[in-house]
Tab-separated table of C-alpha atoms in Angstrom:
chain	number	residue	atom	x	y	z
A	1	MET	CA	30.129	-30.365	128.588
A	2	MET	CA	28.488	-27.456	129.538
A	3	GLY	CA	28.991	-26.740	134.031
A	4	THR	CA	29.924	-23.864	135.477
A	5	MET	CA	33.283	-23.218	136.710
A	6	LEU	CA	33.907	-20.613	139.425
A	7	VAL	CA	34.811	-16.633	138.967
A	8	ARG	CA	36.812	-14.199	141.973
A	9	LEU	CA	35.837	-10.272	141.477
A	10	ARG	CA	37.878	-8.803	143.317
A	11	ASN	CA	37.569	-4.993	145.178
A	12	PRO	CA	35.794	-5.958	146.227
A	13	ASN	CA	35.690	-9.714	146.506
A	14	ARG	CA	34.128	-11.873	145.891
A	15	GLU	CA	32.631	-15.042	144.040
A	16	VAL	CA	30.364	-15.420	141.128
A	17	HIS	CA	29.414	-18.744	139.095
A	18	ALA	CA	29.856	-18.581	135.755
A	19	ASP	CA	28.985	-21.068	132.211
A	20	ALA	CA	32.188	-23.106	131.331
A	21	PRO	CA	33.106	-24.375	128.420
A	22	VAL	CA	33.966	-20.234	127.569
A	23	LEU	CA	36.834	-18.142	126.267
A	24	VAL	CA	38.386	-15.639	128.371
A	25	SER	CA	37.898	-13.531	126.418
A	26	VAL	CA	34.221	-14.296	125.912
A	27	LEU	CA	33.598	-14.052	129.580
A	28	LEU	CA	35.538	-10.189	130.260
A	29	GLU	CA	32.709	-9.260	127.679
A	30	ARG	CA	29.996	-11.329	129.720
A	31	LEU	CA	31.114	-9.678	133.462
A	32	ASP	CA	31.179	-6.217	131.525
A	33	ILE	CA	34.923	-5.694	131.903
A	34	ASN	CA	38.023	-3.708	129.613
A	35	ARG	CA	40.321	-6.679	128.781
A	36	GLU	CA	43.498	-3.914	129.204
A	37	SER	CA	42.206	-3.155	133.121
A	38	VAL	CA	42.764	-7.516	134.545
A	39	LEU	CA	44.589	-10.511	134.400
A	40	VAL	CA	42.464	-13.675	133.843
A	41	VAL	CA	44.787	-16.332	136.387
A	42	ARG	CA	43.952	-19.925	135.971
A	43	ASN	CA	45.852	-21.948	139.429
A	44	GLY	CA	48.184	-19.499	139.158
A	45	THR	CA	49.179	-18.681	135.807
A	46	ILE	CA	47.410	-15.874	134.155
A	47	VAL	CA	45.763	-17.364	130.299
A	48	PRO	CA	45.474	-15.578	126.952
A	49	GLY	CA	41.789	-13.982	126.201
A	50	ASP	CA	41.627	-17.119	123.531
A	51	GLU	CA	42.897	-20.208	126.368
A	52	ARG	CA	39.318	-22.056	126.443
A	53	LEU	CA	38.608	-21.922	130.521
A	54	GLU	CA	36.449	-25.172	131.367
A	55	PRO	CA	34.046	-26.728	133.789
A	56	ASP	CA	34.867	-26.823	137.613
A	57	ASP	CA	38.259	-24.030	137.154
A	58	VAL	CA	39.191	-21.163	139.064
A	59	VAL	CA	39.596	-18.516	137.590
A	60	GLU	CA	40.380	-15.223	139.303
A	61	VAL	CA	40.352	-11.480	137.228
A	62	ARG	CA	43.024	-9.643	138.429
A	63	PRO	CA	42.350	-6.113	137.731
A	64	VAL	CA	45.812	-3.819	137.113
A	65	ILE	CA	44.804	-0.142	137.823
A	66	SER	CA	46.117	1.102	140.579
A	67	GLY	CA	43.205	1.443	142.249
A	68	GLY	CA	40.548	0.076	140.191
A	69	SER	CA	38.005	-2.849	140.552
A	70	ALA	CA	37.065	-6.201	138.661
B	1	MET	CA	48.043	-18.251	120.960
B	2	LYS	CA	52.119	-18.582	120.310
B	3	CYS	CA	54.926	-16.867	121.585
B	4	ARG	CA	55.883	-14.982	119.191
B	5	VAL	CA	59.457	-15.205	119.798
B	6	CYS	CA	60.092	-19.666	119.926
B	7	ARG	CA	56.353	-20.879	118.480
B	8	GLY	CA	55.289	-21.943	121.974
B	9	PRO	CA	51.849	-21.676	123.967
B	10	ALA	CA	51.497	-17.742	125.241
B	11	VAL	CA	50.444	-16.595	129.138
B	12	ILE	CA	49.741	-13.376	127.606
B	13	ASP	CA	48.904	-10.892	124.197
B	14	LEU	CA	50.387	-7.026	123.789
B	15	PRO	CA	47.594	-6.237	120.971
B	16	ARG	CA	49.978	-2.800	120.699
B	17	HIS	CA	52.564	-4.771	120.261
B	18	ASN	CA	51.057	-6.928	117.954
B	19	ALA	CA	52.459	-9.615	119.750
B	20	ASN	CA	52.127	-13.145	121.853
B	21	PHE	CA	54.576	-14.382	125.115
B	22	CYS	CA	56.080	-17.918	126.707
B	23	PRO	CA	57.056	-16.276	130.746
B	24	GLU	CA	60.445	-16.603	128.913
B	25	HIS	CA	59.877	-14.562	126.469
B	26	PHE	CA	57.733	-12.127	128.522
B	27	THR	CA	60.157	-11.154	131.391
B	28	ARG	CA	62.818	-10.825	128.183
B	29	PHE	CA	60.588	-8.065	126.577
B	30	CYS	CA	60.240	-6.759	129.821
B	31	ARG	CA	63.500	-6.463	130.833
B	32	ASP	CA	64.360	-5.066	127.825
B	33	GLN	CA	62.188	-2.000	127.386
B	34	VAL	CA	63.009	-0.977	131.280
B	35	GLU	CA	66.835	-0.656	129.272
B	36	ARG	CA	65.486	0.951	125.892
B	37	ALA	CA	63.597	3.530	128.800
B	38	ILE	CA	67.130	3.342	130.499
B	39	SER	CA	68.751	3.562	127.948
B	40	ASP	CA	66.471	6.683	125.335
B	41	PHE	CA	66.582	8.520	127.993
B	42	ASP	CA	69.441	8.283	129.331
B	43	MET	CA	68.330	7.277	133.302
B	44	MET	CA	71.189	6.466	134.962
B	45	GLN	CA	74.826	4.394	134.838
B	46	PRO	CA	75.477	1.794	135.290
B	47	GLU	CA	77.417	1.985	138.352
B	48	ASP	CA	75.500	4.077	140.163
B	49	ARG	CA	73.963	3.766	143.179
B	50	ILE	CA	70.626	3.670	142.997
B	51	LEU	CA	66.910	3.846	146.118
B	52	VAL	CA	63.805	2.416	144.961
B	53	ALA	CA	60.761	3.606	146.294
B	54	VAL	CA	58.957	-0.310	147.464
B	55	SER	CA	55.056	-0.082	148.253
B	56	GLY	CA	54.624	-3.264	148.269
B	57	GLY	CA	52.641	-3.639	145.072
B	58	LYS	CA	53.434	-4.475	141.434
B	59	ASP	CA	54.667	-1.950	139.427
B	60	SER	CA	57.466	-0.960	142.899
B	61	LEU	CA	57.952	-4.259	143.034
B	62	ALA	CA	58.476	-5.278	139.028
B	63	VAL	CA	61.183	-2.027	138.939
B	64	TRP	CA	63.371	-3.659	141.514
B	65	ASP	CA	63.245	-6.707	140.358
B	66	LEU	CA	63.877	-5.580	136.477
B	67	LEU	CA	66.517	-3.818	137.628
B	68	LEU	CA	68.509	-6.001	139.811
B	69	GLY	CA	69.054	-7.943	137.088
B	70	LEU	CA	69.575	-5.885	134.791
B	71	GLY	CA	73.189	-5.918	137.600
B	72	TYR	CA	72.166	-1.796	138.607
B	73	ALA	CA	73.776	-2.153	142.047
B	74	ALA	CA	69.667	-0.489	143.579
B	75	ASP	CA	68.158	-0.341	147.214
B	76	GLY	CA	64.429	0.390	148.130
B	77	LEU	CA	63.610	2.264	151.014
B	78	TYR	CA	59.976	1.786	152.279
B	79	ILE	CA	57.791	4.687	154.189
B	80	GLY	CA	54.962	2.697	156.839
B	81	LEU	CA	52.143	5.280	156.105
B	82	GLY	CA	50.267	4.568	158.694
B	83	ILE	CA	46.902	3.221	157.422
B	84	GLY	CA	45.120	0.603	159.436
B	85	ASP	CA	45.600	-3.299	157.981
B	86	TYR	CA	46.222	-1.804	155.267
B	87	SER	CA	49.799	-0.635	155.238
B	88	ASP	CA	50.568	-3.761	157.871
B	89	THR	CA	49.866	-5.767	155.283
B	90	SER	CA	51.779	-4.035	151.892
B	91	GLY	CA	55.238	-3.595	154.827
B	92	GLY	CA	55.196	-7.717	154.634
B	93	TYR	CA	55.085	-7.564	151.090
B	94	ALA	CA	58.229	-5.451	150.454
B	95	ARG	CA	60.098	-7.089	153.217
B	96	ARG	CA	58.761	-10.780	151.651
B	97	PHE	CA	60.024	-9.271	148.203
B	98	ALA	CA	62.928	-8.532	150.179
B	99	GLN	CA	64.330	-11.258	152.028
B	100	GLN	CA	63.784	-13.196	148.980
B	101	HIS	CA	64.749	-11.645	146.112
B	102	ALA	CA	66.846	-8.590	147.149
B	103	GLU	CA	69.478	-9.755	149.959
B	104	PRO	CA	69.967	-12.302	147.542
B	105	ARG	CA	71.332	-10.143	145.329
B	106	GLY	CA	73.117	-7.774	147.843
B	107	ALA	CA	70.176	-5.098	147.722
B	108	LYS	CA	68.250	-4.239	150.824
B	109	LEU	CA	65.325	-3.110	152.169
B	110	ILE	CA	64.849	0.687	154.433
B	111	GLU	CA	62.495	1.711	156.357
B	112	ILE	CA	61.067	4.773	157.899
B	113	ASP	CA	57.595	4.603	159.607
B	114	LEU	CA	55.662	7.730	160.004
B	115	VAL	CA	54.604	6.805	163.385
B	116	ASP	CA	57.487	5.278	164.556
B	117	ASP	CA	59.341	7.956	163.365
B	118	TYR	CA	57.101	11.209	163.163
B	119	GLY	CA	54.763	10.948	165.406
B	120	TYR	CA	51.182	11.151	163.095
B	121	ASP	CA	50.002	8.551	160.333
B	122	ILE	CA	48.172	10.177	156.548
B	123	PRO	CA	44.829	10.438	157.578
B	124	GLY	CA	45.759	12.228	160.855
B	125	GLY	CA	47.865	13.901	158.776
B	126	ALA	CA	45.203	15.272	156.387
B	127	ARG	CA	42.934	15.556	158.637
B	128	ALA	CA	44.687	18.106	160.555
B	129	ALA	CA	46.575	19.636	157.302
B	130	ARG	CA	42.368	20.050	155.534
B	131	ARG	CA	44.334	18.538	152.780
B	132	THR	CA	42.872	15.184	150.400
B	133	PRO	CA	44.270	11.583	151.826
B	134	CYS	CA	45.774	11.196	148.439
B	135	SER	CA	47.505	15.081	148.957
B	136	ALA	CA	49.404	14.715	152.091
B	137	CYS	CA	50.219	11.171	150.891
B	138	GLY	CA	52.864	12.058	148.049
B	139	LEU	CA	53.857	15.152	149.956
B	140	SER	CA	55.667	13.373	153.155
B	141	LYS	CA	56.224	10.571	150.090
B	142	ARG	CA	58.151	12.898	148.055
B	143	HIS	CA	59.928	14.551	151.551
B	144	LEU	CA	60.901	11.299	152.438
B	145	PHE	CA	61.711	9.422	149.380
B	146	ASP	CA	63.949	12.435	148.361
B	147	ARG	CA	66.378	12.452	151.976
B	148	ALA	CA	66.927	9.170	152.295
B	149	ALA	CA	68.496	9.552	149.007
B	150	LEU	CA	70.462	12.228	148.879
B	151	ASP	CA	71.221	10.824	153.231
B	152	GLY	CA	71.760	7.377	152.484
B	153	GLY	CA	74.339	9.182	148.992
B	154	TYR	CA	72.066	7.376	146.061
B	155	ASP	CA	72.106	8.564	143.024
B	156	VAL	CA	68.867	7.904	141.001
B	157	LEU	CA	66.110	7.946	142.563
B	158	VAL	CA	63.745	5.463	141.499
B	159	THR	CA	59.444	5.848	141.262
B	160	GLY	CA	57.648	1.968	139.695
B	161	HIS	CA	55.104	4.707	137.489
B	162	ASN	CA	54.129	2.721	134.549
B	163	LEU	CA	52.866	3.851	131.119
B	164	ASP	CA	49.666	4.448	132.252
B	165	ASP	CA	50.292	6.554	134.705
B	166	GLU	CA	51.827	8.688	132.791
B	167	ALA	CA	49.555	8.846	130.438
B	168	ALA	CA	46.744	9.318	133.036
B	169	VAL	CA	48.420	12.505	134.222
B	170	LEU	CA	48.825	14.396	131.009
B	171	PHE	CA	45.053	13.221	129.398
B	172	GLY	CA	44.689	15.114	132.975
B	173	ASN	CA	46.870	18.052	133.090
B	174	VAL	CA	45.732	18.325	128.923
B	175	LEU	CA	41.914	18.405	130.157
B	176	ARG	CA	42.268	22.064	131.832
B	177	TRP	CA	45.953	22.879	130.167
B	178	GLN	CA	48.425	22.915	133.398
B	179	THR	CA	50.702	24.298	131.203
B	180	ASP	CA	52.878	24.633	134.258
B	181	TYR	CA	52.597	20.670	135.296
B	182	LEU	CA	53.101	19.436	131.482
B	183	GLY	CA	56.563	21.392	131.402
B	184	ARG	CA	57.922	19.252	133.663
B	185	GLN	CA	56.122	15.480	133.230
B	186	ARG	CA	59.226	13.800	132.257
B	187	PRO	CA	60.117	10.114	133.471
B	188	VAL	CA	63.915	12.417	134.323
B	189	LEU	CA	64.375	14.876	136.392
B	190	PRO	CA	67.538	16.353	136.835
B	191	ALA	CA	69.130	16.804	140.375
B	192	ARG	CA	69.491	19.725	141.310
B	193	ASP	CA	70.168	21.235	145.405
B	194	GLY	CA	68.201	20.273	147.330
B	195	PHE	CA	66.747	16.940	144.941
B	196	PRO	CA	67.972	14.207	143.951
B	197	ARG	CA	67.397	12.710	140.147
B	198	LYS	CA	64.954	11.077	139.643
B	199	VAL	CA	63.806	8.373	137.135
B	200	LYS	CA	61.038	6.627	136.204
B	201	PRO	CA	62.452	3.009	134.493
B	202	LEU	CA	58.624	1.516	133.643
B	203	VAL	CA	56.901	4.151	131.175
B	204	ARG	CA	56.880	1.834	128.251
B	205	LEU	CA	55.353	-0.523	130.129
B	206	SER	CA	51.822	-0.216	131.093
B	207	GLU	CA	50.383	-2.565	134.229
B	208	ARG	CA	49.117	-4.584	132.474
B	209	GLU	CA	52.415	-5.610	132.111
B	210	THR	CA	54.077	-5.182	135.365
B	211	ALA	CA	51.716	-7.514	136.104
B	212	ALA	CA	52.127	-10.043	134.736
B	213	TYR	CA	56.161	-9.415	134.985
B	214	CYS	CA	55.525	-10.100	138.728
B	215	ILE	CA	52.589	-13.542	138.331
B	216	VAL	CA	55.544	-15.104	135.311
B	217	SER	CA	58.506	-13.831	138.119
B	218	GLY	CA	57.004	-14.865	141.065
B	219	ILE	CA	56.315	-12.453	143.116
B	220	ASP	CA	53.945	-12.116	145.535
B	221	TYR	CA	52.994	-7.792	145.576
B	222	LEU	CA	49.556	-6.855	147.920
B	223	VAL	CA	47.066	-6.847	145.374
B	224	ASP	CA	44.554	-4.715	147.160
B	225	GLU	CA	44.126	-0.466	146.398
B	226	CYS	CA	44.668	2.059	149.046
B	227	PRO	CA	41.802	2.338	150.894
B	228	MET	CA	41.945	5.781	150.391
B	229	SER	CA	42.718	6.081	146.598
B	230	ALA	CA	39.189	5.064	146.083
B	231	GLY	CA	37.391	7.124	143.496
B	232	ASN	CA	40.665	9.443	143.140
B	233	LYS	CA	40.274	10.820	139.307
B	234	HIS	CA	43.312	9.783	137.846
B	235	LEU	CA	41.568	5.737	137.449
B	236	GLY	CA	38.741	7.391	136.252
B	237	TYR	CA	41.889	8.456	133.629
B	238	LYS	CA	42.968	5.349	133.480
B	239	GLU	CA	39.454	3.301	133.059
B	240	ALA	CA	38.357	6.258	130.334
B	241	LEU	CA	41.860	5.554	128.483
B	242	ASN	CA	41.702	1.990	128.434
B	243	GLU	CA	38.382	2.645	126.404
B	244	ILE	CA	40.210	3.917	123.952
B	245	GLU	CA	42.930	1.809	124.250
B	246	VAL	CA	40.795	-1.881	123.338
B	247	ARG	CA	39.507	0.277	120.179
B	248	SER	CA	42.634	1.101	119.009
B	249	PRO	CA	46.435	-0.785	121.141
B	250	GLY	CA	48.630	1.945	121.506
B	251	SER	CA	46.675	4.320	121.678
B	252	LYS	CA	48.493	5.392	125.177
B	253	ALA	CA	52.258	5.123	123.987
B	254	ASP	CA	51.744	6.606	120.964
B	255	PHE	CA	49.387	9.623	123.321
B	256	TYR	CA	52.716	10.071	126.311
B	257	PHE	CA	55.633	9.155	123.739
B	258	SER	CA	54.736	11.523	120.847
B	259	PHE	CA	54.125	14.569	123.769
B	260	LEU	CA	57.623	14.019	124.895
B	261	ARG	CA	59.171	14.133	121.068
B	262	ARG	CA	56.501	17.132	120.455
B	263	ALA	CA	55.515	19.517	123.059
B	264	VAL	CA	57.128	18.850	126.386
B	265	ASP	CA	59.582	21.605	125.406
B	266	ARG	CA	56.598	24.266	124.493
B	267	PHE	CA	55.801	24.090	128.463
B	268	ALA	CA	58.953	24.968	129.849
B	269	PRO	CA	58.851	26.944	132.106
B	270	GLU	CA	60.826	29.844	132.406
B	271	PRO	CA	64.347	30.657	134.265
B	272	GLY	CA	63.433	32.170	137.554
B	273	THR	CA	59.826	31.714	137.228
B	274	GLY	CA	58.769	28.695	138.623
B	275	ASP	CA	58.851	27.113	142.270
B	276	ALA	CA	59.681	24.224	144.024
B	277	ASP	CA	56.971	21.667	142.582
B	278	ARG	CA	57.785	22.945	138.533
B	279	ALA	CA	60.646	21.910	136.452
B	280	ASP	CA	62.899	25.249	137.223
B	281	PRO	CA	62.758	25.595	141.070
B	282	GLY	CA	63.252	29.680	141.477
B	283	VAL	CA	64.245	30.614	144.365
B	284	LEU	CA	64.661	28.425	147.439
B	285	ALA	CA	66.193	28.506	150.601
B	286	PRO	CA	67.015	25.881	153.012
B	287	CYS	CA	63.695	24.702	155.486
B	288	ALA	CA	64.261	26.700	158.909
B	289	ARG	CA	63.191	23.558	160.499
B	290	CYS	CA	65.042	21.218	158.532
B	291	GLY	CA	67.133	22.250	155.663
B	292	SER	CA	65.121	20.892	152.347
B	293	PRO	CA	64.619	23.609	150.194
B	294	THR	CA	61.152	25.847	149.978
B	295	SER	CA	59.725	28.585	148.629
B	296	THR	CA	58.858	29.696	152.818
B	297	GLU	CA	60.359	29.800	155.876
B	298	VAL	CA	59.233	26.319	156.636
B	299	CYS	CA	58.763	24.364	154.279
B	300	ALA	CA	55.507	21.909	152.946
B	301	PHE	CA	56.095	18.228	155.089
B	302	CYS	CA	57.248	20.238	157.969
B	303	ARG	CA	53.802	21.824	158.620
B	304	LEU	CA	52.037	19.387	157.812
B	305	VAL	CA	54.090	17.189	160.838
B	306	GLU	CA	53.258	20.330	162.942
B	307	ARG	CA	50.364	20.290	162.226
B	308	ALA	CA	50.033	17.443	163.071
B	309	GLY	CA	50.880	16.767	166.510
B	310	GLY	CA	54.168	14.817	165.708
B	311	SER	CA	57.543	15.886	164.697
B	312	PRO	CA	60.516	15.258	163.196
B	313	PRO	CA	63.150	12.097	164.870
B	314	ASP	CA	66.056	13.434	166.522
B	315	ASP	CA	68.855	12.034	163.925
B	316	THR	CA	67.705	14.613	161.321
B	317	PRO	CA	69.835	16.388	159.744
B	318	ALA	CA	68.395	19.997	160.311
B	319	ARG	CA	70.897	21.444	156.985
B	320	PRO	CA	70.800	22.602	153.371
B	321	VAL	CA	71.742	18.992	151.165
B	322	THR	CA	73.159	20.136	148.481
B	323	LEU	CA	74.337	16.678	146.923
B	324	GLY	CA	74.684	16.309	142.911
B	325	ARG	CA	74.393	13.612	140.663
B	326	ARG	CA	77.781	11.726	141.729
B	327	GLY	CA	79.200	11.784	145.747
B	328	GLY	CA	78.368	12.660	149.119
B	329	PRO	CA	78.064	11.529	152.641
B	330	ASP	CA	76.694	7.922	153.109
B	331	PRO	CA	75.573	8.728	157.051
B	332	THR	CA	73.517	5.007	156.944
B	333	GLY	CA	76.570	3.534	155.782
B	334	THR	CA	75.531	1.107	152.736
B	335	PRO	CA	77.889	-0.681	150.764
B	336	SER	CA	78.869	-0.064	147.264
B	337	PRO	CA	78.198	-2.949	144.609
């Protein structure tokens, strides 16, 4: 079932809607974000690149580079 | 995706190790990497008293937690820099970590506040001294961390520099062939008169790994970065290295550790030619104001404080500090482990 999910980005803080379901690795590609520079957090838990994100998930793409953004 | 160790659900994939880990085995992986760094570079001994430079960010809280978990007697030192809300917030993270994770394990957080104790803040100090904010901040922190470690009788000063930090610094120094800096880029700087032993136990962990360690371990850290560091050149170096890393996993570690194995000794300075910021100190004398070692009459920190209109606290001992690797007074009354 296709839908959208809310993705929170940082530095600056902002929120975007993204199509779901989608793999974490694909979401990062669509957002043009280097996987080395972020962690993807869903419900307070980090998720690996092959995890499938579902509609209605609330996801945070958290930068890990000091001074970096996502 | 399954954990390499237990085949349970993995939460993180580490391409450079060709491995995935569940939370339990990822924390064990991080601990193993820190233990290996400490052992490989002979960073510290089990009985050492350790002071950790704490900012409230992921790296400093991760290294403090990891060292406590490994059984080290490690106190934290937080410096309030007077950078508006950012400093208020970062101090809150450091204090909460201390209350929740450090004090129950017998450790304490020591605090210094630039405004309250020295009468200046980083934005004002940078303007007055005509330095960039990062330069004024680095100078202030180096001086105060060194001083606190020596005055407190600590054997080792620990910083949260990680693999990305070290690879980015190396990248920048190689780009400009700054051979004097290359000669001192090691994970251990030995103690010498007026300077404590400094070590970097996180050099085997990337920033992504230290951030993941905090999340998996329930450590709440300040995600937002210092507003004064935006756009600095090290960020660009890190981004460039991550572009390479994602195409060729392990490149950052190879770059840094191959440098340590094969090249750093070639850049060691000739004895007696260096200065206070280099591997060899050259000729140093006590600062006329604070007693810290310096190659000028008044050290750079005291000049910064003076130009910013501040002054050191009344109880600052204006004397040369001569503490080696072990021993010395403990005027703060810090309990032994």
